Amino acid sequence: MSDRVFFFDTTLRDGEQSPGATMNFQEKLRLARQLEVLGVDIIEAGFPASSPGDFEAVAAIAENAGNDVQIAGLARCVERDIDLCWQAISKAKNPRIHTFIATSPLHMEYKLRKTPDEVFATAVECVKRCASYTPNVEFSCEDFSRSDPDFVCRVVEGAIKSGATVINLPDTVGYAQPEEFAAMVKYIIANTPNSDKAIFSVHCHDDLGLGVANTLAALRIGARQAEVALNGIGERAGNAALEEVAMALHVRKDYYGLEDNIQTEQLYPSCRLLSIIIGQPIPNNKAITGANAFAHESGIHQDGMIKHRETYEIMTPQSVGRTSTNLVIGKHSGRNAVRNKFESLGYNLDDEQLNQIFEAVKQLADRKKHLHDEDLMALVQQEIYRIPDRLRLRHVSVQSSDGGGVPPTAAVLMDVDGVERSGAGFGVGPIDALFNVISDIVGRQPELEQYAINAVTGGMDALGEVTVRLAEKGCSVVGRGNHPDIFVASARAFVDALNNLAKREEQGRRVHSHDN
């Protein structure tokens, strides 16, 4: 058995199904490029049959992918899904169709309304259809951990005979326990006659907090593909976290004895990029990438660290892409220094992008004494990796209440479809006033479902990162903005959400036009 583990990243597919984790077209392309830098073997780019927008994003990722990564698209065991999936991924240098059908009694009876024999026949026929397009076919037994093992062996044997080269055994609802899950996977491998003709994969959800533990347990007994997501995002409680599985294999190589292609120094930059894109901060106590992952406050711990680092640290911050010396870029830095810094963070900027970000860095450096890596990553996401918007914020002025009866006021200058517009007004608080004025200028009154502030870095001059969620006519979108001035960051986030509402409406019109 090979000791090589393949990392299958599903951040762009299962991860995007996480509430609030929606990404636009350019954000998906940017994250896909970073996943290549990180060294993942397979990128599951999306579910092409789910929407025209997903189809377009998968097709673009496939067309732009490099030689060293496989691009997978998800498809139910449905002919139309499979055909659309192939259309979307066909331009990839290494395309993979990932098809699935449920095998648990619960799912077969209540969701599929099919008998086991019908499920078997469907799986076999659909894998054959996939194999007619590409020899790189992955087949998944949805809800494997609640399935009858002998029935799974039968289905898996049929799938492999029909052309599947990867078999995925998912803990779809996060039900299994580590030893139990490992035993089930081992049973399938041992009792499927042609199991040696396929790589076995696992996809573990985190409903009981065991996604990583179940993944590692399966890898130790013979599974050789781990289906994971950055920051563990995904349906419900999420997926096994890529960074945690990767570092467990690296730090405990003595225990697992397995090899992989993950460039661990890119773990933090990748997780941080995702955090910026979806507007969800990495929790301080998050393993590997959280702010406290390498922090020590206890006197006993600090004393041990001073005497010998390994007393309380089993890995270095540098090994996951975090450094203690990241105060490099400032207002006196030149273009080459800026370019080199961003390249070290995983961003390859062309000349036009470099000029744009160079000016933005200078402007930020005038307002902020120290620029951290996190500041720069937030800045490049805000300035470079976004599609043109209908609405563009130009100037914000906010006056808080002085306690003497004068309500908070806000004045805003912005562009609406290239036309300069301005307005002023009051609110219960300064943020309310700001949002009221912007809503009046653009002629929309969405409901504010969520408002959250996060400090990107420490210090009194920390870059503020604001996330808002707006809802209108049954549509819910997220907007993000960052700036040292929290009012400006809030206005940017609100305008970003309004732009996303407009984009969602445009996409809906395209779908309606296509259907007609």
Coordinates of C-alpha atoms in Angstrom, one line a residue:
M1 CA 0.0 0.0 0.0
S2 CA 1.3 3.5 -0.9
D3 CA 2.1 5.8 1.9
R4 CA 1.1 8.9 -0.2
V5 CA -2.0 10.8 1.0
F6 CA -3.9 12.9 -1.5
F7 CA -5.6 16.1 -0.2
F8 CA -9.0 16.7 -1.8
D9 CA -10.1 20.2 -1.0
T10 CA -13.8 20.9 -1.0
T11 CA -13.8 24.5 0.4
L12 CA -15.2 25.8 -2.9
R13 CA -18.0 23.2 -3.0
D14 CA -19.1 21.9 0.4
G15 CA -17.4 24.8 2.2
E16 CA -19.4 27.4 0.3
Q17 CA -22.6 25.7 1.5
S18 CA -21.7 26.9 5.0
P19 CA -24.1 29.7 6.0
G20 CA -22.6 33.0 5.2
A21 CA -19.7 31.6 3.2
T22 CA -20.9 32.5 -0.3
M23 CA -18.1 33.6 -2.7
N24 CA -18.3 35.6 -5.9
F25 CA -16.8 34.5 -9.2
Q26 CA -13.4 36.3 -8.8
E27 CA -13.1 35.2 -5.1
K28 CA -13.5 31.6 -6.1
L29 CA -10.8 32.0 -8.8
R30 CA -8.4 33.7 -6.3
L31 CA -9.0 30.9 -3.7
A32 CA -8.5 28.2 -6.3
R33 CA -5.1 29.7 -7.2
Q34 CA -4.1 29.8 -3.5
L35 CA -5.1 26.2 -3.1
E36 CA -2.7 25.3 -5.9
V37 CA 0.1 27.2 -4.1
L38 CA -0.9 25.3 -0.9
G39 CA -0.3 22.0 -2.7
V40 CA -3.7 20.3 -2.6
D41 CA -3.9 17.5 -5.1
I42 CA -7.6 17.8 -6.1
I43 CA -9.8 20.9 -5.9
E44 CA -13.5 20.3 -5.9
A45 CA -14.5 23.5 -7.7
G46 CA -18.2 23.2 -7.3
F47 CA -21.5 21.6 -8.3
P48 CA -22.0 22.7 -11.9
A49 CA -25.7 21.5 -12.2
S50 CA -26.7 23.5 -9.1
S51 CA -26.8 26.9 -10.9
P52 CA -25.5 28.8 -14.0
G53 CA -23.2 30.8 -11.6
D54 CA -21.6 27.6 -10.2
F55 CA -21.2 26.2 -13.7
E56 CA -19.4 29.3 -14.8
A57 CA -17.1 29.4 -11.8
V58 CA -16.2 25.7 -12.1
A59 CA -15.5 26.1 -15.9
A60 CA -13.2 29.1 -15.2
I61 CA -11.3 27.4 -12.5
A62 CA -10.9 24.3 -14.7
E63 CA -9.6 26.4 -17.6
N64 CA -7.1 28.3 -15.5
A65 CA -5.8 25.4 -13.4
G66 CA -2.2 24.3 -13.7
N67 CA -0.7 21.0 -14.6
D68 CA -0.2 19.7 -11.1
V69 CA -3.7 19.8 -9.7
Q70 CA -6.9 17.9 -10.6
I71 CA -10.2 19.8 -10.9
A72 CA -13.3 17.9 -9.7
G73 CA -16.9 18.8 -10.2
L74 CA -19.7 17.2 -8.2
A75 CA -22.6 15.4 -9.8
R76 CA -25.5 13.4 -8.4
C77 CA -26.1 10.0 -10.0
V78 CA -28.3 11.8 -12.6
E79 CA -27.5 11.9 -16.3
R80 CA -28.0 15.7 -16.6
D81 CA -25.7 16.4 -13.6
I82 CA -23.0 14.2 -15.1
D83 CA -23.2 15.8 -18.5
L84 CA -23.1 19.4 -17.1
C85 CA -20.3 18.5 -14.8
W86 CA -18.2 17.2 -17.7
Q87 CA -19.0 20.3 -19.8
A88 CA -17.7 22.5 -16.9
I89 CA -14.5 20.7 -16.1
S90 CA -13.6 19.4 -19.6
K91 CA -11.0 22.1 -20.2
A92 CA -9.0 21.2 -17.1
K93 CA -5.6 19.6 -17.7
N94 CA -6.6 16.9 -15.1
P95 CA -10.4 16.8 -14.8
R96 CA -12.3 14.5 -12.4
I97 CA -16.1 13.7 -12.2
H98 CA -17.2 13.1 -8.6
T99 CA -20.6 11.4 -8.6
F100 CA -22.5 10.1 -5.6
I101 CA -25.7 8.3 -4.4
A102 CA -26.9 7.5 -0.9
T103 CA -26.5 4.0 0.4
S104 CA -28.0 4.1 3.9
P105 CA -31.4 2.5 4.5
L106 CA -32.7 5.9 5.8
H107 CA -31.7 7.8 2.7
M108 CA -32.7 5.1 0.3
E109 CA -36.2 4.8 1.7
Y110 CA -37.1 8.4 2.6
K111 CA -34.9 10.6 0.3
L112 CA -34.4 8.5 -2.9
R113 CA -37.4 6.3 -2.5
K114 CA -35.4 3.5 -4.2
T115 CA -34.8 -0.1 -3.3
P116 CA -31.2 -1.2 -2.7
D117 CA -31.2 -3.0 -6.1
E118 CA -32.4 0.2 -7.8
V119 CA -29.6 2.2 -6.1
F120 CA -27.0 -0.4 -7.1
A121 CA -28.2 -0.3 -10.8
T122 CA -28.2 3.6 -10.8
A123 CA -24.7 3.7 -9.3
V124 CA -23.3 1.3 -11.9
E125 CA -25.0 3.0 -14.9
C126 CA -24.0 6.5 -13.8
V127 CA -20.3 5.6 -13.1
K128 CA -20.2 4.1 -16.6
R129 CA -21.5 7.4 -18.0
C130 CA -18.8 9.3 -16.1
A131 CA -16.2 6.9 -17.3
S132 CA -17.3 7.5 -20.9
Y133 CA -16.1 11.1 -20.4
T134 CA -12.9 10.6 -18.4
P135 CA -11.0 7.8 -16.8
N136 CA -10.7 9.9 -13.6
V137 CA -14.0 9.1 -11.8
E138 CA -14.7 9.3 -8.1
F139 CA -17.8 7.6 -6.6
S140 CA -19.2 8.3 -3.2
C141 CA -21.6 6.3 -1.0
E142 CA -23.5 9.1 0.7
D143 CA -24.3 8.5 4.4
F144 CA -21.8 5.6 4.4
S145 CA -21.4 5.6 8.2
R146 CA -25.1 4.6 8.6
S147 CA -25.1 2.1 5.7
D148 CA -25.0 -1.7 5.8
P149 CA -21.3 -2.6 5.2
D150 CA -22.1 -5.6 3.0
F151 CA -24.4 -3.6 0.8
V152 CA -21.6 -0.9 0.5
C153 CA -19.2 -3.6 -0.6
R154 CA -21.6 -4.7 -3.3
V155 CA -22.1 -1.1 -4.6
V156 CA -18.4 -0.3 -4.4
E157 CA -17.4 -3.4 -6.3
G158 CA -19.9 -2.5 -9.0
A159 CA -18.7 1.1 -9.2
I160 CA -15.0 0.0 -9.6
K161 CA -16.0 -2.5 -12.3
S162 CA -17.8 0.3 -14.1
G163 CA -14.8 2.6 -14.1
A164 CA -14.5 4.4 -10.7
T165 CA -10.8 4.9 -9.7
V166 CA -11.5 6.6 -6.3
I167 CA -14.1 5.4 -3.8
N168 CA -15.2 7.9 -1.1
L169 CA -16.7 6.6 2.1
P170 CA -18.2 9.7 3.8
D171 CA -19.4 10.3 7.4
T172 CA -22.0 12.6 5.9
V173 CA -23.8 13.6 9.1
G174 CA -20.8 13.4 11.5
Y175 CA -22.3 10.3 13.3
A176 CA -19.3 7.9 13.5
Q177 CA -16.7 7.5 16.2
P178 CA -13.0 7.2 15.3
E179 CA -12.4 3.6 16.1
E180 CA -15.8 2.6 14.7
F181 CA -15.3 4.6 11.5
A182 CA -11.8 3.2 10.9
A183 CA -13.2 -0.4 11.4
M184 CA -15.9 0.3 8.8
V185 CA -13.5 1.6 6.2
K186 CA -11.1 -1.3 6.8
Y187 CA -14.0 -3.7 6.4
I188 CA -15.0 -2.3 3.0
I189 CA -11.4 -2.4 1.7
A190 CA -10.9 -6.0 3.0
N191 CA -14.2 -7.3 1.7
T192 CA -14.5 -5.7 -1.7
P193 CA -12.9 -8.1 -4.2
N194 CA -11.5 -5.4 -6.5
S195 CA -10.6 -2.8 -3.8
D196 CA -7.0 -2.9 -5.0
K197 CA -8.0 -1.1 -8.2
A198 CA -9.1 2.1 -6.4
I199 CA -7.9 4.7 -4.0
F200 CA -10.2 4.9 -0.9
S201 CA -11.2 8.3 0.4
V202 CA -13.0 9.7 3.4
H203 CA -15.1 12.8 3.8
C204 CA -15.9 13.5 7.5
H205 CA -18.3 16.1 8.9
D206 CA -17.8 17.6 12.3
D207 CA -21.3 17.4 13.9
L208 CA -19.8 15.7 17.0
G209 CA -16.5 17.5 16.7
L210 CA -14.8 14.4 15.3
G211 CA -14.3 15.2 11.7
V212 CA -10.5 15.4 11.9
A213 CA -10.2 12.5 14.3
N214 CA -12.3 10.2 12.0
T215 CA -10.3 11.3 9.0
L216 CA -7.0 10.5 10.6
A217 CA -8.2 7.2 11.9
A218 CA -9.2 6.2 8.4
L219 CA -5.9 7.3 6.9
R220 CA -4.0 5.2 9.4
I221 CA -5.8 2.0 8.4
G222 CA -5.5 2.4 4.6
A223 CA -7.6 5.3 3.2
R224 CA -5.3 7.5 1.0
Q225 CA -7.4 10.5 0.2
A226 CA -8.6 13.1 2.7
E227 CA -11.6 15.3 1.8
V228 CA -11.2 18.5 3.8
A229 CA -11.9 22.2 3.8
L230 CA -9.9 25.3 4.9
N231 CA -10.9 26.4 8.4
G232 CA -13.2 23.3 8.5
I233 CA -16.0 25.2 6.9
G234 CA -19.0 23.3 5.4
E235 CA -22.5 22.1 5.9
R236 CA -23.8 22.5 9.5
A237 CA -20.8 22.2 11.9
G238 CA -18.5 21.9 8.9
N239 CA -15.9 19.5 7.5
A240 CA -12.6 18.1 8.7
A241 CA -10.2 21.1 8.7
L242 CA -7.4 20.8 6.1
E243 CA -4.8 22.6 8.2
E244 CA -5.5 20.3 11.2
V245 CA -5.2 17.1 9.2
A246 CA -2.1 18.3 7.4
M247 CA -0.3 19.3 10.6
A248 CA -1.2 16.1 12.4
L249 CA 0.4 14.1 9.6
H250 CA 3.5 16.4 9.6
V251 CA 4.0 16.7 13.4
R252 CA 3.2 13.0 14.0
K253 CA 4.9 11.5 11.0
D254 CA 6.4 9.0 13.5
Y255 CA 2.9 7.7 14.2
Y256 CA 1.3 7.9 10.7
G257 CA 4.3 7.4 8.4
L258 CA 2.5 9.1 5.6
E259 CA 3.6 11.6 2.9
D260 CA 1.7 14.4 1.2
N261 CA 2.2 17.4 -1.0
I262 CA 0.9 20.2 1.4
Q263 CA 3.2 23.2 1.7
T264 CA 2.6 23.8 5.4
E265 CA 4.0 27.3 5.3
Q266 CA 1.0 28.3 3.1
L267 CA -1.6 27.0 5.7
Y268 CA -2.1 30.3 7.5
P269 CA -2.0 32.5 4.4
S270 CA -4.7 30.2 2.8
C271 CA -6.9 30.1 5.9
R272 CA -6.5 33.9 6.4
L273 CA -7.5 34.5 2.7
L274 CA -10.6 32.4 3.1
S275 CA -11.5 34.3 6.3
I276 CA -11.2 37.6 4.5
I277 CA -13.2 36.4 1.5
I278 CA -16.2 35.1 3.5
G279 CA -16.0 37.6 6.3
Q280 CA -15.7 35.1 9.1
P281 CA -12.8 35.7 11.5
I282 CA -10.7 32.7 12.5
P283 CA -11.5 32.0 16.2
N284 CA -8.7 32.9 18.6
N285 CA -8.6 29.3 20.0
K286 CA -8.7 27.6 16.6
A287 CA -6.0 24.9 16.3
I288 CA -3.1 25.7 14.0
T289 CA -4.2 29.1 12.7
G290 CA -6.0 30.9 15.6
A291 CA -4.4 33.9 17.2
N292 CA -3.8 32.0 20.4
A293 CA -2.3 28.9 18.8
F294 CA 1.2 30.0 19.6
A295 CA 0.5 32.4 22.5
H296 CA 1.5 31.6 26.1
E297 CA 0.2 33.5 29.1
S298 CA 0.7 31.0 32.0
G299 CA 3.8 31.7 34.0
I300 CA 4.7 28.0 34.0
H301 CA 4.3 27.8 30.2
Q302 CA 6.3 31.0 29.7
D303 CA 9.1 29.7 31.9
G304 CA 9.2 26.4 30.0
M305 CA 9.2 28.3 26.6
I306 CA 12.1 30.4 27.7
K307 CA 14.2 27.4 28.7
H308 CA 13.2 25.3 25.7
R309 CA 10.6 26.0 23.1
E310 CA 9.5 22.3 22.7
T311 CA 8.4 22.2 26.3
Y312 CA 5.0 23.7 25.2
E313 CA 5.2 24.0 21.4
I314 CA 5.0 20.9 19.2
M315 CA 5.4 23.0 16.0
T316 CA 6.8 26.4 15.1
P317 CA 4.6 29.4 13.9
Q318 CA 6.9 29.5 10.8
S319 CA 6.0 26.0 9.9
V320 CA 2.3 27.0 9.2
G321 CA 3.2 30.4 7.7
R322 CA 3.0 32.6 10.7
T323 CA 6.0 34.8 11.6
S324 CA 6.8 37.1 14.5
T325 CA 8.7 39.5 12.2
N326 CA 6.1 40.7 9.8
L327 CA 6.4 44.5 10.3
V328 CA 8.2 45.0 7.0
I329 CA 6.1 47.2 4.7
G330 CA 5.6 50.9 5.4
K331 CA 5.2 54.2 3.7
H332 CA 8.9 54.3 2.8
S333 CA 8.8 50.9 1.1
G334 CA 9.5 50.7 -2.7
R335 CA 7.6 48.9 -5.4
N336 CA 10.0 45.9 -5.4
A337 CA 9.7 45.5 -1.7
V338 CA 5.9 45.6 -2.0
R339 CA 5.9 43.1 -4.8
N340 CA 8.3 40.7 -3.0
K341 CA 6.2 40.9 0.2
F342 CA 3.0 40.1 -1.6
E343 CA 4.7 37.2 -3.5
S344 CA 5.8 35.8 -0.1
L345 CA 2.1 35.9 1.0
G346 CA 1.1 33.9 -2.2
Y347 CA 0.0 36.9 -4.4
N348 CA 1.5 37.2 -7.9
L349 CA 0.5 40.6 -9.0
D350 CA 0.9 42.0 -12.5
D351 CA 2.2 45.5 -13.1
E352 CA -1.2 47.1 -13.2
Q353 CA -2.3 45.4 -10.0
L354 CA 1.1 46.2 -8.3
N355 CA 0.6 49.9 -9.1
Q356 CA -2.9 49.8 -7.7
I357 CA -1.9 48.0 -4.5
F358 CA 1.2 50.1 -4.1
E359 CA -0.8 53.3 -3.9
A360 CA -3.3 51.7 -1.5
V361 CA -0.4 50.5 0.8
K362 CA 1.0 54.1 0.9
Q363 CA -2.4 55.5 1.8
L364 CA -2.9 52.9 4.5
A365 CA 0.6 53.5 5.8
D366 CA -0.1 57.2 6.2
R367 CA -3.0 56.3 8.6
K368 CA -1.5 53.3 10.3
K369 CA 1.9 53.1 12.0
H370 CA 2.6 49.4 11.5
L371 CA 1.4 47.3 8.6
H372 CA 1.1 43.6 9.5
D373 CA 0.7 40.7 7.0
E374 CA -3.0 40.5 7.9
D375 CA -3.4 44.2 6.9
L376 CA -1.8 43.6 3.6
M377 CA -3.9 40.5 2.9
A378 CA -7.1 42.3 3.7
L379 CA -6.0 45.2 1.5
V380 CA -5.3 43.2 -1.6
Q381 CA -8.6 41.4 -1.2
Q382 CA -10.4 44.7 -0.9
E383 CA -8.5 46.5 -3.8
I384 CA -7.7 43.8 -6.3
Y385 CA -9.7 40.6 -6.1
R386 CA -13.2 41.9 -6.6
I387 CA -15.4 42.4 -9.6
P388 CA -16.5 46.0 -10.7
D389 CA -19.4 47.3 -8.7
R390 CA -22.4 49.5 -9.5
L391 CA -21.9 51.3 -6.2
R392 CA -18.6 52.9 -5.1
L393 CA -18.1 54.7 -1.8
R394 CA -16.0 57.9 -2.1
H395 CA -16.3 59.7 1.2
V396 CA -17.9 59.2 4.6
S397 CA -18.4 61.7 7.5
V398 CA -20.1 60.6 10.8
Q399 CA -21.0 62.7 13.8
S400 CA -21.9 60.9 17.0
S401 CA -24.4 62.2 19.5
D402 CA -23.1 64.7 22.0
G403 CA -25.7 63.7 24.6
G404 CA -27.4 67.0 24.3
G405 CA -30.3 65.9 22.2
V406 CA -28.7 66.1 18.8
P407 CA -29.0 62.7 17.1
P408 CA -26.1 61.0 15.3
T409 CA -25.7 62.2 11.8
A410 CA -23.9 60.9 8.7
A411 CA -23.0 62.3 5.3
V412 CA -22.0 60.1 2.3
L413 CA -20.6 60.8 -1.1
M414 CA -20.6 57.9 -3.5
D415 CA -20.9 56.8 -7.2
V416 CA -24.1 55.1 -8.4
D417 CA -23.6 53.6 -11.9
G418 CA -20.8 56.2 -12.5
V419 CA -22.9 59.1 -11.3
E420 CA -21.9 61.1 -8.2
R421 CA -24.6 61.1 -5.5
S422 CA -24.6 62.5 -2.0
G423 CA -26.8 62.5 1.0
A424 CA -27.0 63.2 4.8
G425 CA -29.3 62.1 7.6
F426 CA -29.9 60.9 11.1
G427 CA -30.1 57.6 12.9
V428 CA -30.4 56.0 16.4
G429 CA -26.7 55.6 16.4
P430 CA -23.8 56.6 14.0
I431 CA -23.9 53.2 12.2
D432 CA -27.7 53.4 11.8
A433 CA -27.4 56.9 10.5
L434 CA -24.7 55.8 8.0
F435 CA -26.7 52.9 6.7
N436 CA -29.9 55.0 6.5
V437 CA -28.2 57.6 4.3
I438 CA -26.6 54.9 2.0
S439 CA -30.0 53.2 1.7
D440 CA -31.7 56.5 0.8
I441 CA -29.0 57.3 -1.9
V442 CA -29.4 54.0 -3.7
G443 CA -33.2 53.7 -3.2
R444 CA -33.2 50.3 -1.3
Q445 CA -34.3 49.4 2.2
P446 CA -32.8 46.0 2.9
E447 CA -33.1 44.4 6.4
L448 CA -29.8 44.3 8.4
E449 CA -29.6 40.7 9.7
Q450 CA -26.1 40.8 11.1
Y451 CA -23.4 43.3 11.9
A452 CA -20.0 42.2 13.2
I453 CA -16.7 43.9 13.8
N454 CA -13.3 42.2 14.0
A455 CA -9.8 43.7 14.5
V456 CA -7.6 42.3 11.8
T457 CA -4.5 43.0 13.9
G458 CA -3.7 44.2 17.4
G459 CA -2.9 47.7 18.5
M460 CA -4.8 51.0 18.8
D461 CA -4.5 51.5 15.0
A462 CA -5.7 48.0 14.1
L463 CA -7.4 47.6 10.8
G464 CA -11.1 47.1 11.4
E465 CA -12.9 44.4 9.5
V466 CA -16.7 44.7 9.3
T467 CA -19.1 42.0 8.0
V468 CA -22.8 42.7 7.4
R469 CA -25.6 40.4 6.2
L470 CA -28.5 42.0 4.4
A471 CA -31.8 40.4 3.3
E472 CA -34.3 41.7 0.7
K473 CA -37.1 39.9 -1.0
G474 CA -36.0 36.5 0.3
C475 CA -32.4 37.0 -0.8
S476 CA -29.6 37.1 1.8
V477 CA -26.1 38.3 1.0
V478 CA -22.9 39.1 2.9
G479 CA -20.8 42.3 2.6
R480 CA -17.3 43.0 3.9
G481 CA -15.2 46.1 4.4
N482 CA -12.0 47.0 6.1
H483 CA -10.4 50.3 7.2
P484 CA -8.7 51.7 10.3
D485 CA -11.8 54.0 10.7
I486 CA -14.6 51.6 11.7
F487 CA -17.2 53.9 10.2
V488 CA -15.6 53.8 6.8
A489 CA -15.2 50.0 7.2
S490 CA -18.9 49.7 8.1
A491 CA -19.9 51.8 5.1
R492 CA -17.7 49.7 2.8
A493 CA -19.3 46.5 4.1
F494 CA -22.8 47.9 3.6
V495 CA -22.1 49.0 0.1
D496 CA -20.4 45.7 -0.7
A497 CA -23.5 43.9 0.4
L498 CA -25.7 46.2 -1.7
N499 CA -23.5 45.4 -4.7
N500 CA -23.8 41.7 -4.0
L501 CA -27.6 42.0 -3.8
A502 CA -27.5 43.6 -7.3
K503 CA -25.2 40.9 -8.6
R504 CA -27.5 38.2 -7.2
E505 CA -30.5 39.8 -8.9
E506 CA -28.6 40.0 -12.2
Q507 CA -27.7 36.3 -11.9
G508 CA -31.4 35.5 -11.2
R509 CA -32.4 37.4 -14.3
R510 CA -29.9 35.4 -16.4
V511 CA -31.2 32.1 -15.0
H512 CA -34.8 33.2 -15.7
S513 CA -33.9 34.2 -19.3
H514 CA -32.0 30.9 -19.8
D515 CA -35.0 28.9 -18.5
N516 CA -37.3 30.7 -20.9

